[in-house]
XYZ file of C-alpha atoms in Angstrom:
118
model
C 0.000 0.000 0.000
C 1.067 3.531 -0.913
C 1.868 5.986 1.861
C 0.003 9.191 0.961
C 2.429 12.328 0.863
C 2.272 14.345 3.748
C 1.103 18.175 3.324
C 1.333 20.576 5.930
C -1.324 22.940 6.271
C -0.579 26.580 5.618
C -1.173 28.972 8.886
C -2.441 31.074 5.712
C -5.184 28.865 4.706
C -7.118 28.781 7.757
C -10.141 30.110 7.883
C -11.109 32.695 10.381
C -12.672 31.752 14.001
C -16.291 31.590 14.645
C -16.153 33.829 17.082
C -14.291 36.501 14.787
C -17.133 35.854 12.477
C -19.901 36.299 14.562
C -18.238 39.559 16.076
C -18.260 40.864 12.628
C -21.812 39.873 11.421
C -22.879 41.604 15.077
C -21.301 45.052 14.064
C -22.204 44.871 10.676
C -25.866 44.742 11.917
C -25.701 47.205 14.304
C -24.232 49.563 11.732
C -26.770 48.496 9.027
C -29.918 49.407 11.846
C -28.208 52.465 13.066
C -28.166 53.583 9.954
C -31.886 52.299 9.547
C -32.755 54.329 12.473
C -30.864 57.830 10.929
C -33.657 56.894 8.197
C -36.180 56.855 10.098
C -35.630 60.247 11.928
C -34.652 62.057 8.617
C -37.906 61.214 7.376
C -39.722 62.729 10.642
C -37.623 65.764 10.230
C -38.206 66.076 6.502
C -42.182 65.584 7.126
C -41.530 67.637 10.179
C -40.424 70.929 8.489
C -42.253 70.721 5.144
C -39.029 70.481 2.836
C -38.787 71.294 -0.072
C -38.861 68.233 -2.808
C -40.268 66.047 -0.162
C -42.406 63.871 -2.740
C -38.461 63.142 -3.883
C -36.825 62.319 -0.068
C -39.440 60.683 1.532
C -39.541 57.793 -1.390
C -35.842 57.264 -0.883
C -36.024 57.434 3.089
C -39.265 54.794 3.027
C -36.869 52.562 0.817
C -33.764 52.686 3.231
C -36.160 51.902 6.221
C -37.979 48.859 4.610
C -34.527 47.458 2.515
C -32.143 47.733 5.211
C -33.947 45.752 8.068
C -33.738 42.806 5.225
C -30.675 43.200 3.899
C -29.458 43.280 7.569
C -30.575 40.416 8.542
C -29.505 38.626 5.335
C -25.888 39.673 5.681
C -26.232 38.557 9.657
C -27.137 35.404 9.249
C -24.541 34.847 6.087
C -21.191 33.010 6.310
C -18.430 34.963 4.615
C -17.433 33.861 1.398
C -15.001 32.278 0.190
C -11.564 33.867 -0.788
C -10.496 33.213 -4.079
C -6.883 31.499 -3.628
C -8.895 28.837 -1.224
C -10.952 27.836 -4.579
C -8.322 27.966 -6.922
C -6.823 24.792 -4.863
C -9.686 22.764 -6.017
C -9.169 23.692 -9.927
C -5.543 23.440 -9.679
C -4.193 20.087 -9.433
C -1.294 19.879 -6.648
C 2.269 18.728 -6.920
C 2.620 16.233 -4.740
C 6.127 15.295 -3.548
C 5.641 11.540 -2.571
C 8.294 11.530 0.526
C 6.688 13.155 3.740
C 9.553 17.025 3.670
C 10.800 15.654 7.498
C 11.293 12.134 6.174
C 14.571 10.701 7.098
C 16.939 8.776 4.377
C 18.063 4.655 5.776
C 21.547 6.622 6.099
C 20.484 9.530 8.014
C 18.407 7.386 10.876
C 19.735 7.116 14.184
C 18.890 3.495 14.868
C 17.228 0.456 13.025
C 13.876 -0.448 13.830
C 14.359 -4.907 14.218
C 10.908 -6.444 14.684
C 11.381 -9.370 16.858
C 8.519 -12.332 17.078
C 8.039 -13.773 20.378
């Protein structure tokens, strides 16, 4: 039986932590309904003080307060994607080097392994 090659994993290729991820899906939310909420009070000030072009703002300022509750909630719940040199692995083929890199030559061992039978 062939040994398989052995291939260290890259420090590089790991993914990030759960914990990082969830952190950032948290403050992305929080940005994404604070700026809901700046919505939501421009559009009380614009009806507030009768401005000018108002048939034109409060359109725009309805649309931010209905989109951005959804499109928060998409993005929380969402797993980052992907980065692009992680999927070019599974195109790619690898060049495998069939001796393990920290394999030792017959010459270079310190001692001979002797399997003795009872």
């Amino acid at each position: 039986m062939k040994r398989q090659a052995y291939q260290p994993i890259l420090i590089t290729d790991a993914s990030r932590s759960q914990d990082d991820q969830l952190t950032s899906r948290q403050k992305r939310y929080v940005l994404m309904m604070g700026i809901r909420v700046a919505c939501v009070i421009v559009g009380a000030v614009l009806v507030g003080a009768q401005a000018p072009l108002l048939w034109l703002w409060l359109p725009m300022v309805g649309l931010g307060m209905v989109l951005i509750p959804w499109l928060a909630v998409l993005l929380a719940n969402d797993r980052p994607p992907k980065e692009q040199h992680r999927l070019a692995y599974r195109f790619q083929p690898r060049h495998r080097d069939e001796s393990p890199p920290m394999s030792l030559t017959a010459e270079e061992r310190p001692y001979k392994v002797i399997d003795v039978e009872p």
